[in-house]
Amino acid sequence: MVKELIVDSSPETGTTIALLQDKQLVELNKEQVNNNYAVGDIYLGRIKKIMPGLNAAFVDVGYSKDAFLHYLDLGPQVQSLIKLTKLVKNGSYKDKLLNSLKLEKDINKAGKISEILSRNMLLPVQIAKEPISTKGPRLSSDLSIAGRFVVLVPFSDAVSISKKIKSNTERNRLKKIVEGIKPQNFGVIIRTVSEGKGVAELEKDLRDLITKWESFTKRLASTDPAKKILGEMDRTSTILRDILTDEFSHIYINDPIIYEETKSYIQEISPDLEKIVKLYKHKDPIFEHFGIEKQIKAAFGKIVNLQGGAYLVIEHTEALHVIDVNSGNRTANKENQEDNALLVNKEAAKEIARQLRLRDMGGIVVVDFIDMHKPTNRKELHDYLKECMGNDRAKHTILPPSKFGLVQITRQRVRPEMTVVTNEKCPACGGTGEIRASIVLMDDIESNLSYVLNEQNEKNITLCVHPYIEAFIKKGFMSRRLKWFFRYGKWIKVKAISSYFMNEFHFLNAKEEEIKL
């Protein structure tokens, strides 16, 4: 599998990042200009309101609406975090790490938030879910700082390893390495990409994260409430950190500043891949040059066509997303109806997995596949859908088909869904849905013809119109064109252009240049 990353940056729209797999668009990420509430950012929150009924609190982090913090998102060591915040704020804690901090007991998993937090308390919080629709950010006080190979978790001593690393020998090796280099009172999560990496690479990554924590502690002392303490990297660097592998063949960027930043970042995390970063210099827009714009327009509509003739209908509601699979004009040739339904459903499953990633659809997704009667076929479809979604980095759960043939999917949603407007404004009506009456079209043409010939003294002009209008103008012995010749003493050329809409017309001069009316 060949992967490419295409980065389109402009001052007006921000940065859009397209991930291609074998030239097919599979992910589209957009980083807005001045996005201050990205997942991973750490703010110094002020508790505004305690809600005992919800067992949650509303927190001021500077957003227009207060952010939401549930008791289950406090983290077991929130008391230690509160203690550290107080010590740093009053200037009595000078250690950059946590060596001299005595950790508090873990909070009760079934406790009450009113027993832990109080109004106007200051608490460092991390953005767990970006503001979506009318809701403010969702927060967590179980802080973590992510690197390329490991994740640093303060107020813990546990070393956990990604479940995707299956080899027990490799798991033990990685655990021993990390236990030997991690600082006291810090836990570490070993990421999947750590598999096969040496001590030097893991240690460097961990040292970088420790430096970030030291920066967090230093800034905490001077940061005002509701202000950012530590920011996550930009979206381009975050994506590279999480997914960059040897499978990447090219990274094209059209902005010189982001190009230099990306090249420097890759030089740090994976020097052997630095050569794949290239600055795009062509005149054509970068997305058009690589065929991404066309793929976006084809993939983001309500109806998504599949290669075999089947199609998907994707609807969005406030509570969930609904996807309907239709066989379209596909016919069962040699296959029977059941086998044909399985083929269509598997083709649809592959595209659905792509659509979920591409649009970043989260929450509940209900898919109405074509009915299949054999349990073995339903299981095969379920397994195939799980396989297709194996590359999806968002947490998800796929339930087996229900007795009504519906497949329910839950997918983690941490930022607003990616939406792209695929409908364009009609050039004929300007988006109003109405055009000038055709009965007055000839009056318009003749009025402008008189102006061009008499007022502008043009000669050898050509009238360009829709083929139907051309046929009408030339129809009969005493055609409209012949009447114009008798009236103006000049022969008017009439040219049919099939791409024109019905009421569109233009005049060209002798040099084939359009005459501005």
Short mmCIF file of C-alpha atoms in Angstrom, two decimals:
data_model
loop_
_atom_site.label_atom_id
_atom_site.label_comp_id
_atom_site.label_asym_id
_atom_site.label_seq_id
_atom_site.Cartn_x
_atom_site.Cartn_y
_atom_site.Cartn_z
CA MET A 1 0.00 0.00 0.00
CA VAL A 2 1.44 3.36 -1.09
CA LYS A 3 0.49 6.37 1.03
CA GLU A 4 0.76 10.04 0.16
CA LEU A 5 -0.01 13.19 2.13
CA ILE A 6 -1.08 16.33 0.28
CA VAL A 7 -1.18 19.59 2.29
CA ASP A 8 -3.08 22.59 0.92
CA SER A 9 -2.61 25.79 2.92
CA SER A 10 -4.10 29.24 2.39
CA PRO A 11 -4.48 32.26 4.73
CA GLU A 12 -8.26 32.41 4.19
CA THR A 13 -9.32 28.79 4.67
CA GLY A 14 -6.52 27.39 6.83
CA THR A 15 -4.81 24.10 6.16
CA THR A 16 -6.46 21.06 4.55
CA ILE A 17 -4.63 17.72 4.68
CA ALA A 18 -5.53 14.86 2.36
CA LEU A 19 -4.33 11.31 2.99
CA LEU A 20 -4.21 9.08 -0.09
CA GLN A 21 -3.83 5.30 -0.14
CA ASP A 22 -2.98 3.95 -3.60
CA LYS A 23 -4.15 7.31 -5.04
CA GLN A 24 -7.56 7.03 -3.33
CA LEU A 25 -8.62 9.69 -0.82
CA VAL A 26 -9.23 8.08 2.60
CA GLU A 27 -8.90 10.95 5.08
CA LEU A 28 -9.47 14.69 4.89
CA ASN A 29 -8.44 16.86 7.83
CA LYS A 30 -9.00 20.58 8.11
CA GLU A 31 -7.16 22.86 10.50
CA GLN A 32 -8.96 26.16 10.88
CA VAL A 33 -7.08 29.42 11.25
CA ASN A 34 -6.60 30.17 14.97
CA ASN A 35 -8.12 26.90 16.18
CA ASN A 36 -7.62 27.32 19.94
CA TYR A 37 -9.49 24.25 21.14
CA ALA A 38 -7.81 21.31 19.44
CA VAL A 39 -7.82 17.85 21.00
CA GLY A 40 -4.82 17.57 23.32
CA ASP A 41 -4.57 21.27 24.28
CA ILE A 42 -4.22 21.84 28.04
CA TYR A 43 -5.96 24.84 29.65
CA LEU A 44 -6.07 26.21 33.17
CA GLY A 45 -9.78 25.84 33.76
CA ARG A 46 -11.87 27.54 36.41
CA ILE A 47 -14.80 25.56 37.81
CA LYS A 48 -17.95 27.61 37.13
CA LYS A 49 -20.75 25.29 38.21
CA ILE A 50 -21.11 21.91 39.90
CA MET A 51 -24.00 19.75 38.63
CA PRO A 52 -24.63 16.97 41.20
CA GLY A 53 -27.47 15.48 39.11
CA LEU A 54 -25.11 14.96 36.17
CA ASN A 55 -22.14 14.22 38.43
CA ALA A 56 -20.27 16.73 36.31
CA ALA A 57 -18.99 20.30 36.28
CA PHE A 58 -19.01 23.16 33.80
CA VAL A 59 -15.59 24.73 33.38
CA ASP A 60 -14.51 28.09 31.97
CA VAL A 61 -11.67 27.62 29.45
CA GLY A 62 -12.25 30.86 27.56
CA TYR A 63 -14.72 29.41 25.04
CA SER A 64 -18.07 31.15 24.43
CA LYS A 65 -19.81 28.24 26.18
CA ASP A 66 -18.55 26.54 29.32
CA ALA A 67 -16.81 23.22 28.76
CA PHE A 68 -18.12 19.94 30.22
CA LEU A 69 -16.16 17.79 32.68
CA HIS A 70 -17.69 14.53 33.92
CA TYR A 71 -16.62 12.75 37.09
CA LEU A 72 -15.43 9.72 35.09
CA ASP A 73 -13.07 12.01 33.15
CA LEU A 74 -11.35 13.40 36.25
CA GLY A 75 -8.75 10.64 36.30
CA PRO A 76 -7.87 8.56 39.37
CA GLN A 77 -5.10 10.96 40.43
CA VAL A 78 -7.00 14.25 40.13
CA GLN A 79 -6.29 15.02 43.81
CA SER A 80 -2.56 14.97 43.04
CA LEU A 81 -3.13 17.33 40.11
CA ILE A 82 -5.11 19.73 42.31
CA LYS A 83 -2.34 19.55 44.94
CA LEU A 84 0.36 20.27 42.33
CA THR A 85 -1.61 23.21 40.92
CA LYS A 86 -1.94 24.83 44.35
CA LEU A 87 1.76 24.32 45.15
CA VAL A 88 2.92 25.73 41.81
CA LYS A 89 0.56 28.69 41.97
CA ASN A 90 1.71 29.76 45.44
CA GLY A 91 5.35 29.30 44.45
CA SER A 92 6.23 26.56 46.93
CA TYR A 93 6.96 23.82 44.36
CA LYS A 94 10.28 24.19 42.56
CA ASP A 95 10.78 20.67 41.16
CA LYS A 96 10.28 20.50 37.37
CA LEU A 97 9.21 16.84 37.55
CA LEU A 98 7.22 14.95 40.20
CA ASN A 99 10.03 13.39 42.22
CA SER A 100 9.36 15.44 45.36
CA LEU A 101 5.55 15.31 45.13
CA LYS A 102 3.78 12.89 47.41
CA LEU A 103 0.91 11.42 45.41
CA GLU A 104 -2.59 11.35 46.85
CA LYS A 105 -4.87 8.32 46.96
CA ASP A 106 -6.90 7.43 43.87
CA ILE A 107 -10.44 8.78 43.96
CA ASN A 108 -13.42 6.44 44.34
CA LYS A 109 -14.72 5.35 40.92
CA ALA A 110 -18.31 5.65 42.19
CA GLY A 111 -17.77 8.95 44.01
CA LYS A 112 -19.42 12.36 43.68
CA ILE A 113 -17.86 15.28 41.83
CA SER A 114 -18.97 17.68 44.58
CA GLU A 115 -16.60 15.85 46.95
CA ILE A 116 -13.63 16.58 44.65
CA LEU A 117 -14.24 19.95 43.01
CA SER A 118 -15.64 23.23 44.22
CA ARG A 119 -16.76 26.44 42.56
CA ASN A 120 -13.95 28.79 41.35
CA MET A 121 -11.31 26.07 41.86
CA LEU A 122 -8.44 26.15 39.33
CA LEU A 123 -7.77 22.86 37.56
CA PRO A 124 -5.61 22.05 34.51
CA VAL A 125 -7.84 20.29 31.96
CA GLN A 126 -7.21 18.76 28.53
CA ILE A 127 -9.49 19.06 25.50
CA ALA A 128 -10.91 15.56 24.91
CA LYS A 129 -13.51 16.59 22.32
CA GLU A 130 -13.55 19.79 20.30
CA PRO A 131 -16.59 22.12 20.31
CA ILE A 132 -19.27 20.53 18.10
CA SER A 133 -22.45 22.26 16.95
CA THR A 134 -23.93 24.14 19.92
CA LYS A 135 -21.86 22.31 22.54
CA GLY A 136 -18.68 23.53 24.18
CA PRO A 137 -15.53 21.39 24.48
CA ARG A 138 -15.52 18.18 26.50
CA LEU A 139 -12.68 17.98 28.99
CA SER A 140 -10.56 15.52 30.90
CA SER A 141 -8.27 16.17 33.83
CA ASP A 142 -6.53 12.82 33.30
CA LEU A 143 -3.66 14.56 31.52
CA SER A 144 -1.41 12.88 28.97
CA ILE A 145 1.21 14.11 26.50
CA ALA A 146 1.50 12.11 23.28
CA GLY A 147 4.74 11.46 21.41
CA ARG A 148 5.52 9.40 18.35
CA PHE A 149 6.39 6.17 20.17
CA VAL A 150 5.09 6.69 23.72
CA VAL A 151 2.53 8.68 25.69
CA LEU A 152 3.55 10.27 29.00
CA VAL A 153 0.98 10.00 31.82
CA PRO A 154 1.77 12.01 35.00
CA PHE A 155 0.82 10.85 38.50
CA SER A 156 1.15 7.17 37.61
CA ASP A 157 3.82 4.46 37.59
CA ALA A 158 2.13 2.00 35.24
CA VAL A 159 3.65 0.97 31.91
CA SER A 160 1.01 -0.23 29.45
CA ILE A 161 1.49 -1.50 25.91
CA SER A 162 -0.71 -1.26 22.80
CA LYS A 163 -2.82 -4.39 22.33
CA LYS A 164 -1.91 -4.37 18.64
CA ILE A 165 1.61 -5.52 19.58
CA LYS A 166 0.96 -9.27 19.78
CA SER A 167 4.42 -10.75 20.42
CA ASN A 168 5.01 -11.42 24.13
CA THR A 169 8.78 -11.23 23.60
CA GLU A 170 8.48 -7.79 22.02
CA ARG A 171 6.06 -6.59 24.71
CA ASN A 172 8.46 -7.66 27.46
CA ARG A 173 11.40 -6.03 25.67
CA LEU A 174 9.61 -2.70 25.28
CA LYS A 175 8.37 -2.75 28.87
CA LYS A 176 11.87 -3.33 30.26
CA ILE A 177 13.31 -0.50 28.14
CA VAL A 178 10.67 2.02 29.23
CA GLU A 179 10.77 1.00 32.91
CA GLY A 180 14.51 1.68 32.88
CA ILE A 181 14.25 5.22 31.48
CA LYS A 182 10.95 6.68 32.71
CA PRO A 183 11.02 9.22 35.58
CA GLN A 184 9.42 8.65 38.98
CA ASN A 185 5.65 9.23 39.30
CA PHE A 186 5.15 9.09 35.55
CA GLY A 187 3.36 6.33 33.68
CA VAL A 188 3.96 5.51 30.03
CA ILE A 189 1.76 4.07 27.28
CA ILE A 190 3.80 2.33 24.57
CA ARG A 191 2.26 2.95 21.13
CA THR A 192 1.97 0.43 18.28
CA VAL A 193 4.66 2.15 16.17
CA SER A 194 7.21 1.40 18.93
CA GLU A 195 7.37 -2.21 17.77
CA GLY A 196 10.94 -3.02 16.73
CA LYS A 197 12.36 0.34 17.84
CA GLY A 198 15.59 0.60 19.80
CA VAL A 199 16.46 2.17 23.15
CA ALA A 200 17.80 5.40 21.63
CA GLU A 201 14.60 6.16 19.68
CA LEU A 202 12.31 5.46 22.63
CA GLU A 203 14.50 7.42 25.04
CA LYS A 204 14.66 10.45 22.75
CA ASP A 205 10.88 10.47 22.35
CA LEU A 206 10.39 10.17 26.12
CA ARG A 207 12.90 12.97 26.81
CA ASP A 208 10.99 15.26 24.43
CA LEU A 209 7.78 14.57 26.35
CA ILE A 210 9.48 15.20 29.69
CA THR A 211 10.69 18.55 28.32
CA LYS A 212 7.08 19.39 27.43
CA TRP A 213 5.98 18.51 30.97
CA GLU A 214 8.69 20.78 32.39
CA SER A 215 7.38 23.54 30.13
CA PHE A 216 3.86 22.84 31.41
CA THR A 217 4.96 23.15 35.05
CA LYS A 218 6.82 26.39 34.32
CA ARG A 219 3.89 27.97 32.46
CA LEU A 220 1.34 26.81 35.04
CA ALA A 221 2.80 29.25 37.56
CA SER A 222 2.14 32.30 35.37
CA THR A 223 -0.90 31.28 33.30
CA ASP A 224 -4.15 33.12 33.98
CA PRO A 225 -7.41 31.19 34.45
CA ALA A 226 -9.18 30.11 31.23
CA LYS A 227 -5.94 30.43 29.23
CA LYS A 228 -3.97 27.77 27.34
CA ILE A 229 -1.00 26.26 29.20
CA LEU A 230 0.29 23.79 26.64
CA GLY A 231 -0.82 23.40 23.02
CA GLU A 232 -0.95 20.29 20.89
CA MET A 233 1.08 20.34 17.67
CA ASP A 234 -0.53 21.53 14.45
CA ARG A 235 -2.71 19.02 12.56
CA THR A 236 -0.05 18.25 9.95
CA SER A 237 2.56 17.33 12.57
CA THR A 238 -0.01 15.43 14.64
CA ILE A 239 -1.03 13.28 11.66
CA LEU A 240 2.61 12.63 10.76
CA ARG A 241 3.38 11.72 14.36
CA ASP A 242 0.53 9.22 14.49
CA ILE A 243 0.64 7.58 11.05
CA LEU A 244 4.04 8.17 9.42
CA THR A 245 5.55 4.87 8.27
CA ASP A 246 7.84 3.55 5.56
CA GLU A 247 4.74 3.10 3.37
CA PHE A 248 4.68 6.85 2.69
CA SER A 249 6.13 7.70 -0.70
CA HIS A 250 5.48 11.45 -0.98
CA ILE A 251 4.41 14.43 1.11
CA TYR A 252 3.54 17.45 -1.04
CA ILE A 253 3.06 20.88 0.58
CA ASN A 254 2.21 24.14 -1.18
CA ASP A 255 3.23 26.48 1.66
CA PRO A 256 6.99 27.17 2.11
CA ILE A 257 6.68 27.79 5.88
CA ILE A 258 4.76 24.55 6.57
CA TYR A 259 7.16 22.76 4.21
CA GLU A 260 10.18 23.81 6.29
CA GLU A 261 8.43 23.00 9.58
CA THR A 262 7.35 19.58 8.33
CA LYS A 263 10.78 18.77 6.95
CA SER A 264 12.42 19.72 10.27
CA TYR A 265 9.88 17.67 12.22
CA ILE A 266 10.37 14.56 10.05
CA GLN A 267 14.12 15.01 10.34
CA GLU A 268 13.67 14.67 14.11
CA ILE A 269 11.29 11.72 14.21
CA SER A 270 12.33 9.77 11.09
CA PRO A 271 15.40 11.20 9.29
CA ASP A 272 15.39 8.53 6.56
CA LEU A 273 11.99 9.82 5.33
CA GLU A 274 13.02 13.47 5.05
CA LYS A 275 13.58 13.13 1.29
CA ILE A 276 9.89 12.37 0.62
CA VAL A 277 8.83 15.90 1.68
CA LYS A 278 8.49 18.10 -1.41
CA LEU A 279 7.44 21.71 -1.98
CA TYR A 280 4.67 22.00 -4.59
CA LYS A 281 5.48 24.76 -7.12
CA HIS A 282 3.04 24.26 -10.02
CA LYS A 283 0.53 26.96 -11.02
CA ASP A 284 -2.51 24.67 -10.76
CA PRO A 285 -4.14 24.38 -7.30
CA ILE A 286 -2.47 21.46 -5.51
CA PHE A 287 -5.74 19.52 -4.94
CA GLU A 288 -6.72 19.83 -8.59
CA HIS A 289 -3.25 18.74 -9.76
CA PHE A 290 -3.45 15.48 -7.77
CA GLY A 291 -7.11 14.81 -8.59
CA ILE A 292 -8.23 15.31 -4.99
CA GLU A 293 -10.80 18.02 -5.74
CA LYS A 294 -12.70 15.64 -8.05
CA GLN A 295 -12.61 12.86 -5.44
CA ILE A 296 -13.93 15.25 -2.78
CA LYS A 297 -16.85 16.30 -4.97
CA ALA A 298 -17.65 12.64 -5.74
CA ALA A 299 -17.38 11.40 -2.15
CA PHE A 300 -19.15 14.05 -0.08
CA GLY A 301 -22.58 14.15 -1.66
CA LYS A 302 -25.75 12.59 -0.32
CA ILE A 303 -25.46 9.81 -2.92
CA VAL A 304 -22.14 7.97 -3.33
CA ASN A 305 -21.85 5.76 -6.39
CA LEU A 306 -19.93 2.48 -6.29
CA GLN A 307 -18.01 0.93 -9.17
CA GLY A 308 -20.34 -2.03 -9.66
CA GLY A 309 -23.42 0.15 -10.23
CA ALA A 310 -24.64 0.07 -6.62
CA TYR A 311 -24.80 3.26 -4.54
CA LEU A 312 -25.03 4.54 -0.98
CA VAL A 313 -27.48 7.11 0.36
CA ILE A 314 -26.03 8.90 3.40
CA GLU A 315 -28.32 10.92 5.69
CA HIS A 316 -27.37 12.86 8.83
CA THR A 317 -29.67 13.53 11.78
CA GLU A 318 -29.08 15.13 15.16
CA ALA A 319 -28.94 11.73 16.90
CA LEU A 320 -27.26 9.45 14.34
CA HIS A 321 -26.11 8.85 10.79
CA VAL A 322 -28.03 6.54 8.45
CA ILE A 323 -26.54 4.78 5.41
CA ASP A 324 -28.73 2.89 2.97
CA VAL A 325 -27.18 0.41 0.53
CA ASN A 326 -28.89 0.13 -2.86
CA SER A 327 -28.02 -2.35 -5.62
CA GLY A 328 -28.89 0.21 -8.31
CA ASN A 329 -28.67 -1.15 -11.85
CA ARG A 330 -26.52 -4.10 -10.82
CA THR A 331 -28.01 -7.36 -12.01
CA ALA A 332 -27.27 -10.85 -10.88
CA ASN A 333 -25.77 -12.45 -13.99
CA LYS A 334 -24.65 -15.93 -13.12
CA GLU A 335 -24.93 -15.47 -9.39
CA ASN A 336 -28.13 -16.10 -7.53
CA GLN A 337 -29.80 -13.32 -5.58
CA GLU A 338 -28.15 -14.22 -2.27
CA ASP A 339 -24.62 -14.28 -3.70
CA ASN A 340 -25.23 -11.05 -5.57
CA ALA A 341 -26.45 -9.36 -2.38
CA LEU A 342 -23.28 -10.46 -0.59
CA LEU A 343 -21.07 -9.03 -3.36
CA VAL A 344 -22.89 -5.70 -3.31
CA ASN A 345 -22.81 -5.55 0.50
CA LYS A 346 -19.06 -6.24 0.63
CA GLU A 347 -18.40 -3.56 -1.97
CA ALA A 348 -20.56 -1.18 0.08
CA ALA A 349 -18.81 -2.15 3.34
CA LYS A 350 -15.44 -1.17 1.90
CA GLU A 351 -16.76 2.22 0.82
CA ILE A 352 -18.59 2.75 4.13
CA ALA A 353 -15.34 2.21 6.06
CA ARG A 354 -13.72 4.83 3.81
CA GLN A 355 -16.63 7.26 4.19
CA LEU A 356 -16.53 7.08 8.00
CA ARG A 357 -12.84 8.04 7.98
CA LEU A 358 -13.19 10.59 5.21
CA ARG A 359 -16.11 12.49 6.73
CA ASP A 360 -14.96 11.73 10.31
CA MET A 361 -18.50 10.61 11.13
CA GLY A 362 -18.87 9.88 14.83
CA GLY A 363 -21.52 8.75 17.28
CA ILE A 364 -24.04 6.16 16.13
CA VAL A 365 -24.09 4.98 12.51
CA VAL A 366 -26.86 2.65 11.29
CA VAL A 367 -26.30 0.83 7.99
CA ASP A 368 -29.15 -0.83 6.10
CA PHE A 369 -27.44 -3.46 3.96
CA ILE A 370 -29.28 -5.50 1.32
CA ASP A 371 -31.12 -8.37 3.01
CA MET A 372 -29.31 -11.72 3.17
CA HIS A 373 -30.94 -14.87 4.48
CA LYS A 374 -27.94 -17.10 5.13
CA PRO A 375 -26.32 -16.67 8.57
CA THR A 376 -22.91 -17.53 7.07
CA ASN A 377 -23.20 -14.62 4.63
CA ARG A 378 -24.21 -12.21 7.40
CA LYS A 379 -21.20 -13.30 9.47
CA GLU A 380 -18.90 -12.96 6.44
CA LEU A 381 -20.16 -9.41 5.89
CA HIS A 382 -19.67 -8.54 9.57
CA ASP A 383 -16.10 -9.88 9.56
CA TYR A 384 -15.32 -8.10 6.28
CA LEU A 385 -16.60 -4.76 7.61
CA LYS A 386 -14.42 -5.14 10.72
CA GLU A 387 -11.45 -5.91 8.48
CA CYS A 388 -12.11 -2.82 6.33
CA MET A 389 -12.27 -0.62 9.41
CA GLY A 390 -9.07 -2.07 10.82
CA ASN A 391 -7.06 0.97 9.64
CA ASP A 392 -9.45 3.43 11.31
CA ARG A 393 -7.60 5.18 14.15
CA ALA A 394 -10.83 6.26 15.87
CA LYS A 395 -12.19 3.86 18.48
CA HIS A 396 -15.18 2.00 17.12
CA THR A 397 -17.50 -0.94 17.76
CA ILE A 398 -19.39 -2.89 15.09
CA LEU A 399 -22.36 -5.00 16.11
CA PRO A 400 -23.46 -8.05 14.06
CA PRO A 401 -26.45 -7.55 11.73
CA SER A 402 -29.74 -7.41 13.63
CA LYS A 403 -32.76 -9.51 12.73
CA PHE A 404 -33.89 -6.60 10.55
CA GLY A 405 -30.58 -6.65 8.66
CA LEU A 406 -29.26 -3.43 10.22
CA VAL A 407 -25.62 -3.04 11.28
CA GLN A 408 -24.99 -0.61 14.12
CA ILE A 409 -21.62 1.11 14.46
CA THR A 410 -20.41 3.41 17.19
CA ARG A 411 -17.39 5.53 16.34
CA GLN A 412 -15.47 7.93 18.53
CA ARG A 413 -16.18 11.58 17.77
CA VAL A 414 -13.63 14.11 19.03
CA ARG A 415 -14.00 16.95 16.50
CA PRO A 416 -16.73 18.30 14.18
CA GLU A 417 -17.67 16.14 11.23
CA MET A 418 -15.97 17.07 7.94
CA THR A 419 -18.54 18.55 5.57
CA VAL A 420 -17.94 19.69 2.00
CA VAL A 421 -20.55 21.44 -0.13
CA THR A 422 -20.70 19.48 -3.39
CA ASN A 423 -23.59 21.32 -5.05
CA GLU A 424 -22.68 24.32 -7.18
CA LYS A 425 -24.81 27.37 -7.89
CA CYS A 426 -26.70 27.05 -11.17
CA PRO A 427 -25.27 29.53 -13.70
CA ALA A 428 -28.66 29.85 -15.37
CA CYS A 429 -30.72 30.87 -12.34
CA GLY A 430 -28.02 31.98 -9.87
CA GLY A 431 -29.38 29.58 -7.26
CA THR A 432 -32.93 30.98 -7.26
CA GLY A 433 -34.46 28.04 -9.13
CA GLU A 434 -36.04 30.42 -11.65
CA ILE A 435 -34.91 31.72 -15.08
CA ARG A 436 -36.20 34.42 -17.42
CA ALA A 437 -39.17 33.36 -19.52
CA SER A 438 -38.06 31.81 -22.79
CA ILE A 439 -40.64 33.88 -24.67
CA VAL A 440 -38.60 37.05 -24.09
CA LEU A 441 -35.24 35.46 -24.98
CA MET A 442 -35.40 36.56 -28.63
CA ASP A 443 -36.29 40.09 -27.52
CA ASP A 444 -33.13 40.13 -25.37
CA ILE A 445 -30.97 38.83 -28.22
CA GLU A 446 -32.38 41.32 -30.76
CA SER A 447 -32.05 44.23 -28.36
CA ASN A 448 -28.37 43.44 -27.72
CA LEU A 449 -27.81 42.76 -31.42
CA SER A 450 -29.07 46.23 -32.29
CA TYR A 451 -26.79 47.76 -29.65
CA VAL A 452 -23.70 45.87 -30.89
CA LEU A 453 -24.28 46.77 -34.57
CA ASN A 454 -25.56 50.33 -34.27
CA GLU A 455 -23.92 51.67 -31.14
CA GLN A 456 -20.60 49.84 -31.19
CA ASN A 457 -20.34 49.56 -34.99
CA GLU A 458 -19.09 45.97 -34.82
CA LYS A 459 -18.73 44.01 -38.07
CA ASN A 460 -18.55 40.29 -38.78
CA ILE A 461 -20.06 39.34 -35.43
CA THR A 462 -20.94 35.82 -34.31
CA LEU A 463 -23.89 34.96 -32.05
CA CYS A 464 -23.19 31.95 -29.78
CA VAL A 465 -26.28 30.19 -28.41
CA HIS A 466 -27.60 26.81 -27.28
CA PRO A 467 -28.15 24.35 -30.21
CA TYR A 468 -31.95 24.53 -29.79
CA ILE A 469 -31.89 28.33 -30.08
CA GLU A 470 -29.57 28.10 -33.10
CA ALA A 471 -32.07 25.80 -34.84
CA PHE A 472 -34.92 28.21 -34.04
CA ILE A 473 -33.01 31.23 -35.45
CA LYS A 474 -32.20 29.40 -38.70
CA LYS A 475 -35.59 27.70 -39.10
CA GLY A 476 -37.51 28.22 -42.38
CA PHE A 477 -36.88 30.23 -45.57
CA MET A 478 -37.75 33.54 -43.92
CA SER A 479 -35.71 32.76 -40.84
CA ARG A 480 -34.87 35.17 -38.04
CA ARG A 481 -31.35 35.47 -39.38
CA LEU A 482 -32.57 36.48 -42.85
CA LYS A 483 -34.85 39.13 -41.28
CA TRP A 484 -31.80 40.50 -39.37
CA PHE A 485 -29.94 40.73 -42.72
CA PHE A 486 -32.73 42.79 -44.27
CA ARG A 487 -32.96 44.99 -41.13
CA TYR A 488 -29.24 45.66 -40.47
CA GLY A 489 -27.70 44.91 -43.87
CA LYS A 490 -25.21 42.50 -42.29
CA TRP A 491 -25.08 38.72 -42.21
CA ILE A 492 -24.95 37.37 -38.65
CA LYS A 493 -23.10 34.12 -38.03
CA VAL A 494 -24.89 31.84 -35.54
CA LYS A 495 -22.82 29.25 -33.67
CA ALA A 496 -24.21 26.43 -31.53
CA ILE A 497 -22.42 25.60 -28.27
CA SER A 498 -23.83 22.58 -26.47
CA SER A 499 -22.34 23.54 -23.07
CA TYR A 500 -24.51 26.70 -22.90
CA PHE A 501 -27.67 26.61 -20.84
CA MET A 502 -30.91 27.36 -22.69
CA ASN A 503 -31.12 31.11 -22.10
CA GLU A 504 -27.39 31.84 -22.42
CA PHE A 505 -25.98 33.80 -25.37
CA HIS A 506 -22.80 35.74 -26.18
CA PHE A 507 -21.57 37.88 -29.09
CA LEU A 508 -18.07 37.50 -30.55
CA ASN A 509 -16.27 40.07 -32.72
CA ALA A 510 -14.20 39.37 -35.86
CA LYS A 511 -11.22 38.35 -33.66
CA GLU A 512 -13.33 35.74 -31.85
CA GLU A 513 -13.24 37.86 -28.68
CA GLU A 514 -16.35 38.21 -26.55
CA ILE A 515 -18.12 41.57 -26.79
CA LYS A 516 -18.93 42.87 -23.32
CA LEU A 517 -22.55 43.96 -23.11
#
